mmCIF file of C-alpha atoms and ligand atoms in Angstrom:
data_model
loop_
_atom_site.group_PDB
_atom_site.id
_atom_site.type_symbol
_atom_site.label_atom_id
_atom_site.label_comp_id
_atom_site.label_asym_id
_atom_site.label_seq_id
_atom_site.Cartn_x
_atom_site.Cartn_y
_atom_site.Cartn_z
ATOM 1 C CA MET A 2 -67.277 -42.413 -43.647
ATOM 2 C CA GLU A 3 -70.067 -40.884 -41.452
ATOM 3 C CA ILE A 4 -71.224 -42.457 -38.391
ATOM 4 C CA PRO A 5 -74.436 -40.860 -36.700
ATOM 5 C CA VAL A 6 -74.746 -40.412 -32.938
ATOM 6 C CA LYS A 7 -78.311 -39.965 -31.738
ATOM 7 C CA THR A 8 -78.605 -39.119 -28.007
ATOM 8 C CA PRO A 9 -81.742 -37.703 -26.377
ATOM 9 C CA SER A 10 -79.783 -34.464 -25.892
ATOM 10 C CA HIS A 11 -78.213 -33.919 -29.257
ATOM 11 C CA SER A 12 -77.603 -35.746 -32.673
ATOM 12 C CA TYR A 13 -74.495 -35.211 -34.520
ATOM 13 C CA ALA A 14 -72.135 -37.246 -36.879
ATOM 14 C CA VAL A 15 -68.857 -38.449 -36.570
ATOM 15 C CA THR A 16 -66.826 -38.200 -39.961
ATOM 16 C CA ILE A 17 -63.884 -40.264 -40.008
ATOM 17 C CA GLY A 18 -61.240 -40.863 -42.802
ATOM 18 C CA LYS A 19 -58.077 -39.720 -44.345
ATOM 19 C CA GLY A 20 -57.397 -36.324 -45.519
ATOM 20 C CA ILE A 21 -61.085 -35.349 -44.725
ATOM 21 C CA LEU A 22 -60.812 -32.341 -42.516
ATOM 22 C CA ARG A 23 -61.197 -29.634 -45.053
ATOM 23 C CA GLU A 24 -64.560 -31.348 -46.687
ATOM 24 C CA ALA A 25 -65.938 -32.128 -43.202
ATOM 25 C CA LEU A 26 -65.275 -28.691 -41.798
ATOM 26 C CA THR A 27 -67.162 -27.213 -44.887
ATOM 27 C CA ALA A 28 -70.092 -29.329 -44.350
ATOM 28 C CA GLN A 29 -70.644 -27.548 -41.289
ATOM 29 C CA HIS A 30 -70.831 -24.331 -42.948
ATOM 30 C CA ASP A 31 -73.887 -23.060 -41.239
ATOM 31 C CA LEU A 32 -72.182 -23.617 -37.941
ATOM 32 C CA PHE A 33 -69.216 -21.774 -38.730
ATOM 33 C CA THR A 34 -71.276 -18.851 -40.505
ATOM 34 C CA LYS A 35 -73.444 -18.514 -37.426
ATOM 35 C CA ALA A 36 -70.497 -18.018 -35.103
ATOM 36 C CA ASP A 37 -69.226 -14.638 -34.041
ATOM 37 C CA LYS A 38 -65.774 -16.146 -33.323
ATOM 38 C CA ILE A 39 -63.820 -19.280 -33.808
ATOM 39 C CA ILE A 40 -61.593 -20.470 -31.203
ATOM 40 C CA VAL A 41 -59.162 -23.563 -31.405
ATOM 41 C CA LEU A 42 -57.964 -25.016 -28.218
ATOM 42 C CA THR A 43 -55.094 -27.138 -28.583
ATOM 43 C CA ASP A 44 -51.974 -28.324 -26.866
ATOM 44 C CA GLU A 45 -48.305 -27.588 -27.505
ATOM 45 C CA ASN A 46 -47.428 -30.929 -28.815
ATOM 46 C CA VAL A 47 -50.518 -31.259 -31.304
ATOM 47 C CA TRP A 48 -49.942 -27.638 -32.328
ATOM 48 C CA THR A 49 -46.228 -28.052 -33.175
ATOM 49 C CA ALA A 50 -46.603 -31.370 -34.970
ATOM 50 C CA GLN A 51 -49.909 -30.512 -37.135
ATOM 51 C CA GLN A 52 -50.201 -26.662 -37.236
ATOM 52 C CA SER A 53 -49.228 -26.605 -40.890
ATOM 53 C CA TYR A 54 -51.657 -29.306 -41.944
ATOM 54 C CA PHE A 55 -54.480 -27.718 -39.955
ATOM 55 C CA GLU A 56 -53.942 -24.306 -41.102
ATOM 56 C CA ALA A 57 -54.013 -25.565 -44.610
ATOM 57 C CA ASN A 58 -57.060 -27.085 -44.534
ATOM 58 C CA PHE A 59 -59.164 -24.906 -42.167
ATOM 59 C CA PRO A 60 -61.167 -22.772 -44.397
ATOM 60 C CA TYR A 61 -62.474 -19.973 -41.894
ATOM 61 C CA ILE A 62 -60.893 -17.342 -39.507
ATOM 62 C CA PHE A 63 -59.954 -18.590 -36.174
ATOM 63 C CA GLU A 64 -57.904 -17.722 -33.007
ATOM 64 C CA VAL A 65 -55.906 -20.280 -31.609
ATOM 65 C CA HIS A 66 -54.990 -20.716 -27.937
ATOM 66 C CA VAL A 67 -52.292 -23.198 -27.173
ATOM 67 C CA MET A 68 -52.207 -25.107 -23.590
ATOM 68 C CA PRO A 69 -49.925 -27.353 -21.829
ATOM 69 C CA ALA A 70 -50.061 -31.205 -23.128
ATOM 70 C CA GLY A 71 -51.312 -34.054 -21.344
ATOM 71 C CA GLU A 72 -53.164 -34.200 -17.908
ATOM 72 C CA LYS A 73 -51.944 -30.483 -17.047
ATOM 73 C CA CYS A 74 -54.339 -29.483 -19.676
ATOM 74 C CA LYS A 75 -57.052 -30.810 -17.450
ATOM 75 C CA SER A 76 -56.293 -28.885 -14.353
ATOM 76 C CA PHE A 77 -58.474 -26.237 -12.587
ATOM 77 C CA GLU A 78 -55.736 -23.781 -13.301
ATOM 78 C CA ASN A 79 -55.651 -24.228 -16.918
ATOM 79 C CA TYR A 80 -59.677 -24.341 -17.045
ATOM 80 C CA ASN A 81 -59.529 -21.059 -15.305
ATOM 81 C CA GLU A 82 -56.898 -19.698 -17.797
ATOM 82 C CA VAL A 83 -58.940 -20.717 -20.831
ATOM 83 C CA GLN A 84 -61.932 -19.330 -19.347
ATOM 84 C CA THR A 85 -60.253 -15.728 -18.856
ATOM 85 C CA TYR A 86 -58.729 -16.034 -22.294
ATOM 86 C CA LEU A 87 -62.514 -16.610 -23.782
ATOM 87 C CA LEU A 88 -63.755 -13.463 -21.703
ATOM 88 C CA LYS A 89 -60.943 -11.122 -22.953
ATOM 89 C CA GLN A 90 -61.366 -12.226 -26.485
ATOM 90 C CA LYS A 91 -64.973 -11.193 -25.743
ATOM 91 C CA CYS A 92 -66.568 -14.553 -26.901
ATOM 92 C CA THR A 93 -70.200 -14.686 -26.500
ATOM 93 C CA ARG A 94 -72.755 -17.341 -26.675
ATOM 94 C CA LYS A 95 -72.526 -17.450 -30.325
ATOM 95 C CA SER A 96 -68.920 -18.520 -30.282
ATOM 96 C CA LEU A 97 -67.805 -21.833 -31.442
ATOM 97 C CA ILE A 98 -64.956 -23.967 -29.880
ATOM 98 C CA ILE A 99 -62.811 -26.264 -31.710
ATOM 99 C CA ALA A 100 -61.222 -29.091 -29.494
ATOM 100 C CA PHE A 101 -57.957 -29.960 -31.606
ATOM 101 C CA GLY A 102 -56.141 -32.623 -29.795
ATOM 102 C CA GLY A 103 -56.306 -35.923 -27.920
ATOM 103 C CA GLY A 104 -58.483 -36.973 -25.059
ATOM 104 C CA ALA A 105 -57.015 -34.438 -22.565
ATOM 105 C CA VAL A 106 -57.750 -31.441 -24.907
ATOM 106 C CA GLY A 107 -61.227 -32.747 -25.793
ATOM 107 C CA ASP A 108 -62.304 -33.182 -22.078
ATOM 108 C CA LEU A 109 -61.117 -29.836 -21.169
ATOM 109 C CA ALA A 110 -62.316 -28.091 -24.259
ATOM 110 C CA GLY A 111 -65.826 -29.891 -24.044
ATOM 111 C CA PHE A 112 -65.940 -28.890 -20.343
ATOM 112 C CA VAL A 113 -65.084 -25.245 -21.060
ATOM 113 C CA ALA A 114 -67.814 -25.126 -23.983
ATOM 114 C CA ALA A 115 -70.204 -26.751 -21.581
ATOM 115 C CA THR A 116 -69.938 -23.950 -18.770
ATOM 116 C CA TYR A 117 -68.835 -20.775 -20.787
ATOM 117 C CA MET A 118 -71.767 -18.499 -20.528
ATOM 118 C CA ARG A 119 -73.868 -21.505 -19.531
ATOM 119 C CA GLY A 120 -72.853 -23.458 -22.719
ATOM 120 C CA ILE A 121 -71.486 -22.927 -26.219
ATOM 121 C CA PRO A 122 -71.073 -25.203 -29.481
ATOM 122 C CA PHE A 123 -68.030 -27.241 -29.865
ATOM 123 C CA ILE A 124 -66.638 -29.366 -32.337
ATOM 124 C CA GLN A 125 -64.226 -32.233 -31.609
ATOM 125 C CA VAL A 126 -61.291 -32.571 -33.815
ATOM 126 C CA PRO A 127 -59.472 -35.452 -32.308
ATOM 127 C CA THR A 128 -55.661 -36.330 -32.939
ATOM 128 C CA THR A 129 -54.893 -39.454 -31.244
ATOM 129 C CA ILE A 130 -56.208 -42.842 -31.744
ATOM 130 C CA LEU A 131 -57.369 -42.981 -27.987
ATOM 131 C CA ALA A 132 -59.729 -39.891 -28.893
ATOM 132 C CA HIS A 133 -61.964 -42.303 -31.250
ATOM 133 C CA ASP A 134 -63.345 -43.066 -27.929
ATOM 134 C CA SER A 135 -63.078 -40.017 -25.669
ATOM 135 C CA ALA A 136 -64.387 -37.461 -28.534
ATOM 136 C CA VAL A 137 -67.542 -39.313 -29.107
ATOM 137 C CA GLY A 138 -70.193 -39.655 -26.479
ATOM 138 C CA GLY A 139 -70.076 -36.135 -24.688
ATOM 139 C CA LYS A 140 -68.500 -36.872 -21.330
ATOM 140 C CA THR A 141 -66.513 -33.851 -20.516
ATOM 141 C CA ALA A 142 -64.309 -33.437 -17.358
ATOM 142 C CA ILE A 143 -61.293 -31.769 -15.628
ATOM 143 C CA ASN A 144 -59.418 -33.219 -12.784
ATOM 144 C CA HIS A 145 -59.666 -32.224 -9.015
ATOM 145 C CA GLU A 146 -56.521 -32.807 -7.088
ATOM 146 C CA LEU A 147 -58.506 -35.579 -5.111
ATOM 147 C CA GLY A 148 -59.474 -37.422 -8.244
ATOM 148 C CA LYS A 149 -59.208 -37.496 -12.066
ATOM 149 C CA ASN A 150 -62.280 -36.527 -14.071
ATOM 150 C CA MET A 151 -64.147 -35.642 -10.840
ATOM 151 C CA ILE A 152 -65.576 -32.259 -12.113
ATOM 152 C CA GLY A 153 -67.435 -32.516 -15.760
ATOM 153 C CA ALA A 154 -70.455 -32.752 -17.459
ATOM 154 C CA PHE A 155 -72.379 -34.703 -19.977
ATOM 155 C CA TYR A 156 -72.036 -32.143 -22.974
ATOM 156 C CA GLN A 157 -72.211 -33.308 -26.527
ATOM 157 C CA PRO A 158 -70.472 -31.898 -29.492
ATOM 158 C CA GLU A 159 -71.918 -30.468 -32.582
ATOM 159 C CA ALA A 160 -69.930 -32.688 -34.620
ATOM 160 C CA VAL A 161 -66.722 -35.055 -34.582
ATOM 161 C CA ILE A 162 -64.180 -34.618 -37.423
ATOM 162 C CA PHE A 163 -61.448 -37.508 -37.397
ATOM 163 C CA ASP A 164 -58.990 -36.925 -40.045
ATOM 164 C CA ILE A 165 -56.581 -39.991 -39.441
ATOM 165 C CA THR A 166 -53.787 -37.836 -41.074
ATOM 166 C CA PHE A 167 -53.223 -36.323 -37.795
ATOM 167 C CA LEU A 168 -52.073 -39.837 -36.239
ATOM 168 C CA HIS A 169 -48.821 -39.782 -38.226
ATOM 169 C CA SER A 170 -47.058 -37.663 -35.607
ATOM 170 C CA LEU A 171 -47.995 -40.032 -32.534
ATOM 171 C CA SER A 172 -45.517 -41.725 -30.611
ATOM 172 C CA GLU A 173 -45.470 -45.632 -30.203
ATOM 173 C CA LYS A 174 -46.751 -45.298 -26.765
ATOM 174 C CA GLU A 175 -49.532 -43.132 -27.703
ATOM 175 C CA VAL A 176 -50.735 -45.494 -30.543
ATOM 176 C CA ARG A 177 -50.478 -48.549 -28.007
ATOM 177 C CA SER A 178 -52.385 -46.505 -25.550
ATOM 178 C CA GLY A 179 -55.213 -45.726 -27.978
ATOM 179 C CA MET A 180 -55.318 -49.097 -29.318
ATOM 180 C CA ALA A 181 -56.016 -50.636 -25.926
ATOM 181 C CA GLU A 182 -59.519 -48.735 -26.006
ATOM 182 C CA VAL A 183 -60.114 -50.204 -29.436
ATOM 183 C CA ILE A 184 -59.577 -53.651 -28.012
ATOM 184 C CA LYS A 185 -62.026 -52.763 -25.326
ATOM 185 C CA HIS A 186 -64.461 -51.827 -27.744
ATOM 186 C CA ALA A 187 -64.028 -55.397 -29.575
ATOM 187 C CA LEU A 188 -64.255 -57.241 -26.155
ATOM 188 C CA ILE A 189 -67.433 -55.810 -25.115
ATOM 189 C CA SER A 190 -69.115 -56.182 -28.527
ATOM 190 C CA ASP A 191 -67.784 -58.817 -30.935
ATOM 191 C CA ALA A 192 -65.695 -61.958 -30.171
ATOM 192 C CA GLN A 193 -64.828 -62.242 -34.006
ATOM 193 C CA TRP A 194 -63.409 -58.952 -33.968
ATOM 194 C CA VAL A 195 -61.422 -59.748 -30.994
ATOM 195 C CA GLU A 196 -59.959 -62.889 -32.877
ATOM 196 C CA GLU A 197 -59.002 -60.700 -35.664
ATOM 197 C CA LEU A 198 -57.067 -58.373 -33.321
ATOM 198 C CA LEU A 199 -55.343 -61.050 -31.685
ATOM 199 C CA GLU A 200 -54.318 -62.849 -34.846
ATOM 200 C CA GLY A 201 -53.300 -59.549 -36.384
ATOM 201 C CA ASP A 202 -50.086 -57.406 -36.787
ATOM 202 C CA HIS A 203 -48.814 -55.609 -33.727
ATOM 203 C CA VAL A 204 -51.199 -52.866 -32.890
ATOM 204 C CA THR A 205 -48.395 -50.114 -33.668
ATOM 205 C CA GLU A 206 -47.767 -51.609 -37.043
ATOM 206 C CA LEU A 207 -51.487 -51.785 -38.522
ATOM 207 C CA PRO A 208 -51.938 -50.806 -42.264
ATOM 208 C CA GLU A 209 -53.614 -47.498 -42.272
ATOM 209 C CA ASN A 210 -56.862 -48.590 -43.795
ATOM 210 C CA LEU A 211 -57.222 -51.258 -41.595
ATOM 211 C CA LEU A 212 -56.760 -48.881 -38.403
ATOM 212 C CA ALA A 213 -59.209 -46.616 -39.925
ATOM 213 C CA ASN A 214 -61.709 -49.476 -40.320
ATOM 214 C CA TYR A 215 -61.110 -50.327 -36.605
ATOM 215 C CA LEU A 216 -61.426 -47.001 -35.394
ATOM 216 C CA ALA A 217 -64.884 -46.766 -37.399
ATOM 217 C CA HIS A 218 -65.781 -49.846 -35.763
ATOM 218 C CA GLY A 219 -65.045 -48.975 -32.337
ATOM 219 C CA ILE A 220 -66.864 -45.357 -32.833
ATOM 220 C CA GLN A 221 -69.983 -47.282 -33.997
ATOM 221 C CA VAL A 222 -69.887 -49.567 -30.970
ATOM 222 C CA LYS A 223 -69.600 -46.682 -28.617
ATOM 223 C CA ALA A 224 -72.073 -44.633 -30.540
ATOM 224 C CA THR A 225 -74.546 -47.552 -30.223
ATOM 225 C CA ILE A 226 -74.057 -47.673 -26.635
ATOM 226 C CA VAL A 227 -74.414 -44.156 -25.930
ATOM 227 C CA GLU A 228 -77.373 -43.900 -27.871
ATOM 228 C CA GLN A 229 -79.092 -46.317 -25.654
ATOM 229 C CA ASP A 230 -77.760 -44.771 -22.305
ATOM 230 C CA GLU A 231 -76.432 -41.167 -22.572
ATOM 231 C CA THR A 232 -75.810 -40.561 -18.957
ATOM 232 C CA GLU A 233 -74.580 -44.008 -17.726
ATOM 233 C CA GLN A 234 -77.369 -45.314 -16.039
ATOM 234 C CA SER A 235 -77.036 -48.725 -17.561
ATOM 235 C CA VAL A 236 -75.234 -50.115 -20.778
ATOM 236 C CA ARG A 237 -72.907 -47.209 -21.019
ATOM 237 C CA LYS A 238 -71.084 -48.631 -17.898
ATOM 238 C CA TYR A 239 -69.974 -51.313 -20.148
ATOM 239 C CA LEU A 240 -67.380 -48.725 -21.456
ATOM 240 C CA ASN A 241 -65.599 -49.157 -18.488
ATOM 241 C CA LEU A 242 -64.372 -52.461 -19.140
ATOM 242 C CA GLY A 243 -60.879 -52.651 -17.671
ATOM 243 C CA HIS A 244 -60.806 -49.033 -16.451
ATOM 244 C CA THR A 245 -61.490 -49.662 -12.308
ATOM 245 C CA TYR A 246 -58.108 -51.562 -11.856
ATOM 246 C CA GLY A 247 -56.579 -49.576 -14.685
ATOM 247 C CA HIS A 248 -57.381 -46.315 -13.340
ATOM 248 C CA ALA A 249 -55.719 -47.399 -10.051
ATOM 249 C CA ILE A 250 -52.644 -48.219 -11.836
ATOM 250 C CA GLU A 251 -52.610 -44.985 -13.661
ATOM 251 C CA ALA A 252 -53.257 -42.801 -10.562
ATOM 252 C CA ALA A 253 -50.565 -44.853 -8.432
ATOM 253 C CA ALA A 254 -48.061 -44.509 -11.364
ATOM 254 C CA GLY A 255 -48.583 -40.762 -11.876
ATOM 255 C CA TYR A 256 -50.497 -39.642 -14.779
ATOM 256 C CA GLY A 257 -48.451 -39.597 -18.048
ATOM 257 C CA ARG A 258 -46.016 -42.211 -16.980
ATOM 258 C CA VAL A 259 -48.306 -45.177 -17.760
ATOM 259 C CA ALA A 260 -50.607 -43.909 -20.337
ATOM 260 C CA HIS A 261 -54.230 -44.220 -19.961
ATOM 261 C CA GLY A 262 -54.808 -46.828 -22.330
ATOM 262 C CA GLU A 263 -51.574 -48.825 -21.298
ATOM 263 C CA ALA A 264 -53.294 -48.835 -17.708
ATOM 264 C CA VAL A 265 -56.559 -49.996 -19.322
ATOM 265 C CA MET A 266 -54.774 -52.756 -21.072
ATOM 266 C CA ILE A 267 -53.642 -53.893 -17.573
ATOM 267 C CA GLY A 268 -57.169 -53.475 -16.156
ATOM 268 C CA LEU A 269 -58.591 -55.539 -18.949
ATOM 269 C CA ILE A 270 -56.516 -58.614 -18.053
ATOM 270 C CA PHE A 271 -57.779 -58.090 -14.468
ATOM 271 C CA SER A 272 -61.220 -57.972 -15.690
ATOM 272 C CA LEU A 273 -60.637 -61.152 -17.705
ATOM 273 C CA LEU A 274 -59.616 -63.129 -14.764
ATOM 274 C CA LEU A 275 -62.635 -61.742 -12.820
ATOM 275 C CA SER A 276 -64.641 -62.937 -15.511
ATOM 276 C CA GLU A 277 -63.406 -66.446 -15.316
ATOM 277 C CA LYS A 278 -64.712 -66.387 -11.649
ATOM 278 C CA PHE A 279 -68.065 -64.577 -12.472
ATOM 279 C CA GLY A 280 -68.681 -65.233 -16.079
ATOM 280 C CA LYS A 281 -67.615 -68.040 -18.534
ATOM 281 C CA VAL A 282 -64.367 -66.873 -19.744
ATOM 282 C CA ASN A 283 -61.751 -69.648 -19.797
ATOM 283 C CA HIS A 284 -58.327 -69.223 -18.646
ATOM 284 C CA GLN A 285 -56.646 -70.242 -21.938
ATOM 285 C CA PHE A 286 -58.307 -67.094 -23.394
ATOM 286 C CA THR A 287 -56.899 -64.990 -20.801
ATOM 287 C CA LYS A 288 -53.432 -66.287 -21.193
ATOM 288 C CA ARG A 289 -53.571 -65.804 -24.854
ATOM 289 C CA PHE A 290 -54.888 -62.220 -24.522
ATOM 290 C CA LEU A 291 -52.029 -61.515 -22.010
ATOM 291 C CA HIS A 292 -49.438 -63.047 -24.476
ATOM 292 C CA PHE A 293 -50.687 -60.623 -26.968
ATOM 293 C CA ALA A 294 -50.907 -57.431 -24.934
ATOM 294 C CA MET A 295 -47.209 -58.542 -23.677
ATOM 295 C CA GLU A 296 -45.989 -58.842 -27.369
ATOM 296 C CA ASN A 297 -47.509 -55.669 -28.151
ATOM 297 C CA GLY A 298 -45.151 -53.968 -25.349
ATOM 298 C CA TYR A 299 -48.002 -53.059 -22.837
ATOM 299 C CA PRO A 300 -45.894 -52.142 -19.689
ATOM 300 C CA PHE A 301 -47.114 -54.654 -17.109
ATOM 301 C CA GLU A 302 -44.061 -54.130 -14.980
ATOM 302 C CA ALA A 303 -46.065 -51.247 -13.536
ATOM 303 C CA VAL A 304 -48.020 -53.863 -11.592
ATOM 304 C CA ARG A 305 -44.935 -55.057 -9.615
ATOM 305 C CA GLU A 306 -44.212 -51.306 -8.650
ATOM 306 C CA PHE A 307 -47.143 -51.280 -6.313
ATOM 307 C CA THR A 308 -48.750 -53.560 -3.691
ATOM 308 C CA PHE A 309 -52.239 -54.279 -3.678
ATOM 309 C CA GLU A 310 -52.681 -52.075 -0.532
ATOM 310 C CA GLN A 311 -51.222 -49.090 -2.406
ATOM 311 C CA LEU A 312 -53.833 -49.730 -5.400
ATOM 312 C CA THR A 313 -56.355 -50.194 -2.831
ATOM 313 C CA GLU A 314 -56.736 -46.568 -2.122
ATOM 314 C CA TYR A 315 -57.087 -45.677 -5.854
ATOM 315 C CA LEU A 316 -59.589 -48.518 -6.350
ATOM 316 C CA LEU A 317 -62.129 -47.170 -3.633
ATOM 317 C CA LYS A 318 -61.616 -43.669 -5.162
ATOM 318 C CA ASP A 319 -63.440 -45.027 -8.162
ATOM 319 C CA LYS A 320 -66.693 -43.145 -8.775
ATOM 320 C CA LYS A 321 -68.548 -46.541 -9.041
ATOM 321 C CA ALA A 322 -67.085 -47.863 -5.583
ATOM 322 C CA ASP A 323 -69.654 -47.982 -2.973
ATOM 323 C CA TYR A 324 -68.996 -48.706 0.517
ATOM 324 C CA GLY A 325 -65.997 -51.197 -0.081
ATOM 325 C CA GLN A 326 -67.746 -52.782 -2.717
ATOM 326 C CA LEU A 327 -66.452 -52.346 -5.979
ATOM 327 C CA GLN A 328 -68.544 -52.536 -9.505
ATOM 328 C CA PHE A 329 -66.665 -54.136 -12.359
ATOM 329 C CA VAL A 330 -67.652 -54.541 -15.886
ATOM 330 C CA LEU A 331 -66.848 -58.335 -16.826
ATOM 331 C CA LEU A 332 -67.582 -60.635 -19.507
ATOM 332 C CA GLU A 333 -70.124 -63.606 -19.693
ATOM 333 C CA THR A 334 -68.493 -64.661 -22.865
ATOM 334 C CA ILE A 335 -66.197 -62.473 -25.197
ATOM 335 C CA GLY A 336 -68.641 -59.796 -26.723
ATOM 336 C CA GLN A 337 -71.177 -60.068 -23.667
ATOM 337 C CA PRO A 338 -70.437 -57.540 -20.887
ATOM 338 C CA PHE A 339 -72.278 -57.394 -17.571
ATOM 339 C CA VAL A 340 -71.820 -55.428 -14.420
ATOM 340 C CA GLN A 341 -70.910 -57.170 -11.257
ATOM 341 C CA LYS A 342 -70.282 -56.028 -7.471
ATOM 342 C CA VAL A 343 -67.215 -57.269 -6.235
ATOM 343 C CA GLU A 344 -65.803 -57.275 -2.703
ATOM 344 C CA LEU A 345 -62.541 -55.925 -2.042
ATOM 345 C CA GLU A 346 -61.284 -59.213 -0.619
ATOM 346 C CA GLN A 347 -62.228 -60.830 -3.964
ATOM 347 C CA CYS A 348 -60.151 -58.187 -5.960
ATOM 348 C CA ARG A 349 -57.270 -58.833 -3.597
ATOM 349 C CA GLU A 350 -57.354 -62.793 -4.684
ATOM 350 C CA ILE A 351 -57.516 -61.717 -8.452
ATOM 351 C CA ASP A 352 -54.591 -59.306 -7.804
ATOM 352 C CA ARG A 353 -52.835 -62.259 -6.598
ATOM 353 C CA GLN A 354 -53.664 -64.291 -9.298
ATOM 354 C CA LEU A 355 -52.631 -61.540 -12.003
ATOM 355 C CA ARG A 356 -49.073 -61.180 -10.181
ATOM 356 C CA ALA A 357 -48.596 -65.058 -10.344
ATOM 357 C CA LEU A 358 -49.671 -65.124 -13.980
ATOM 358 C CA LEU A 359 -47.067 -62.133 -14.837
ATOM 359 C CA ALA A 360 -44.512 -64.121 -13.044
ATOM 360 C CA GLU A 361 -45.275 -67.224 -14.973
ATOM 361 C CA VAL A 362 -45.422 -65.876 -18.652
HETATM 362 N N1 NAD B 407 -64.338 -38.381 -22.408
HETATM 363 C C1 NAD B 407 -64.128 -39.604 -22.433
HETATM 364 O O1 NAD B 407 -65.242 -40.263 -22.434
HETATM 365 C C2 NAD B 407 -62.881 -40.188 -22.219
HETATM 366 C C3 NAD B 407 -62.532 -41.606 -22.547
HETATM 367 C C4 NAD B 407 -61.220 -42.049 -22.594
HETATM 368 C C5 NAD B 407 -60.308 -41.206 -22.158
HETATM 369 N N2 NAD B 407 -60.561 -39.835 -21.692
HETATM 370 C C6 NAD B 407 -59.501 -39.131 -21.185
HETATM 371 O O2 NAD B 407 -58.580 -38.574 -22.273
HETATM 372 C C7 NAD B 407 -57.313 -38.496 -21.897
HETATM 373 C C8 NAD B 407 -56.274 -39.319 -22.647
HETATM 374 O O3 NAD B 407 -56.439 -39.050 -24.093
HETATM 375 P P1 NAD B 407 -55.345 -39.197 -24.865
HETATM 376 O O4 NAD B 407 -54.641 -40.455 -24.798
HETATM 377 O O5 NAD B 407 -55.602 -38.950 -26.351
HETATM 378 O O6 NAD B 407 -53.952 -38.098 -24.315
HETATM 379 P P2 NAD B 407 -53.615 -36.713 -24.426
HETATM 380 O O7 NAD B 407 -54.763 -36.005 -25.128
HETATM 381 O O8 NAD B 407 -52.941 -36.266 -23.321
HETATM 382 O O9 NAD B 407 -52.627 -37.172 -25.799
HETATM 383 C C9 NAD B 407 -51.584 -37.783 -25.389
HETATM 384 C C10 NAD B 407 -50.339 -37.154 -25.757
HETATM 385 O O10 NAD B 407 -50.121 -37.139 -27.198
HETATM 386 C C11 NAD B 407 -49.905 -35.905 -27.833
HETATM 387 N N3 NAD B 407 -50.565 -35.510 -29.176
HETATM 388 C C12 NAD B 407 -51.933 -35.610 -29.223
HETATM 389 N N4 NAD B 407 -52.040 -35.778 -30.655
HETATM 390 C C13 NAD B 407 -50.951 -35.861 -31.230
HETATM 391 C C14 NAD B 407 -50.448 -35.885 -32.463
HETATM 392 N N5 NAD B 407 -51.372 -36.115 -33.405
HETATM 393 N N6 NAD B 407 -49.238 -36.087 -32.854
HETATM 394 C C15 NAD B 407 -48.273 -35.865 -31.750
HETATM 395 N N7 NAD B 407 -48.507 -35.859 -30.477
HETATM 396 C C16 NAD B 407 -49.762 -35.764 -30.142
HETATM 397 C C17 NAD B 407 -50.328 -34.967 -26.850
HETATM 398 O O11 NAD B 407 -49.917 -33.623 -26.604
HETATM 399 C C18 NAD B 407 -50.205 -35.686 -25.413
HETATM 400 O O12 NAD B 407 -48.766 -35.290 -24.898
HETATM 401 C C19 NAD B 407 -57.203 -38.832 -20.455
HETATM 402 O O13 NAD B 407 -57.326 -37.490 -19.775
HETATM 403 C C20 NAD B 407 -58.718 -39.472 -20.428
HETATM 404 O O14 NAD B 407 -59.333 -39.201 -19.010
HETATM 405 C C21 NAD B 407 -61.948 -39.420 -21.841
HETATM 406 ZN ZN1 ZN B 408 -60.590 -45.097 -21.229
#
């Protein structure tokens, strides 16, 4: 299945399906034959788990560079190492980068591609559920010690090739993490889809064809938004639903311990509580959604590990924060997002409500 993404800066397609790697790569023949060198950037876990399938289905000559996994991949140090590697390989402006991995590899490789010799082409080959989100839309970044994703660029890939065969080797934690972004895409776009998710199997036990459908649906939601607003001036902000409070939990816990999507799920509950106040979401729905999230093993115990004061430090670091006022994406009703300024004091109250609710269920 192909989903077009048309942004002002660049148009490309996301190809998604099972066992599609070779065919989708072959469809990009022109891009590959133009390239003087093809460099695959990946991480140690992905390469260990998926090297043989990748090599068996990659019909061009390539060099591979294996990086540390997780957020380490997005460090300045690794960024520098990869640039050094490209220079030593004598890569030019005609070289092509393949980002083979999850969101961390994709963000790093994208930023490397955006900046190596002022920009060279790259293709996203995502290997996590979460990357149905991160590989589409052209946000690339590395982390600074003062904040995550603080250094980056909007830079679109030439293509996204999502072979769901790669998902077989994901841990349950990573499946759960990635599904939170799928659920986020549902919440900002489609009440009926949300119902289906809430009524469906555990997110870690979805049948493969249904999962593929959901991923394609999520990509479609993201593509539609990115087409309207490539650089996050307006509607693209909706994609941050759950991320303000989620990022604070993720950062406070230390990156990796609570996975990105796991933290986003906690943030989604926070946003629903806020949406009761500023929108028309009813409390019954929030409770039902929390119940679903708990049943699915999202780690809400993380909230209790920190006080609101500890989280505040991170809340205020949010890229969208503005002099003690925070910007949240909320829901008017399910499927209808809007952006709302919220005072820190109001956040404190919602944080109290969240803790009370967690103690109750
Ligand atoms: N650019 C964007 O728009 C955007 C959007 C959302 C998230 N992100 C970023 O994405 C990152 C999170 O992405 P992620 O959850 O994919 O994390 P990740 O890339 O760190 O992958 C998670 C873990 O799974 C391993 N892994 C990946 N694919 C595997 C496979 N097929 N089999 C076995 N193991 C595999 C990785 O090595 C890693 O240990 C964060 O850095 C976040 O900031 C970016
Ligand atoms: Zn996210």
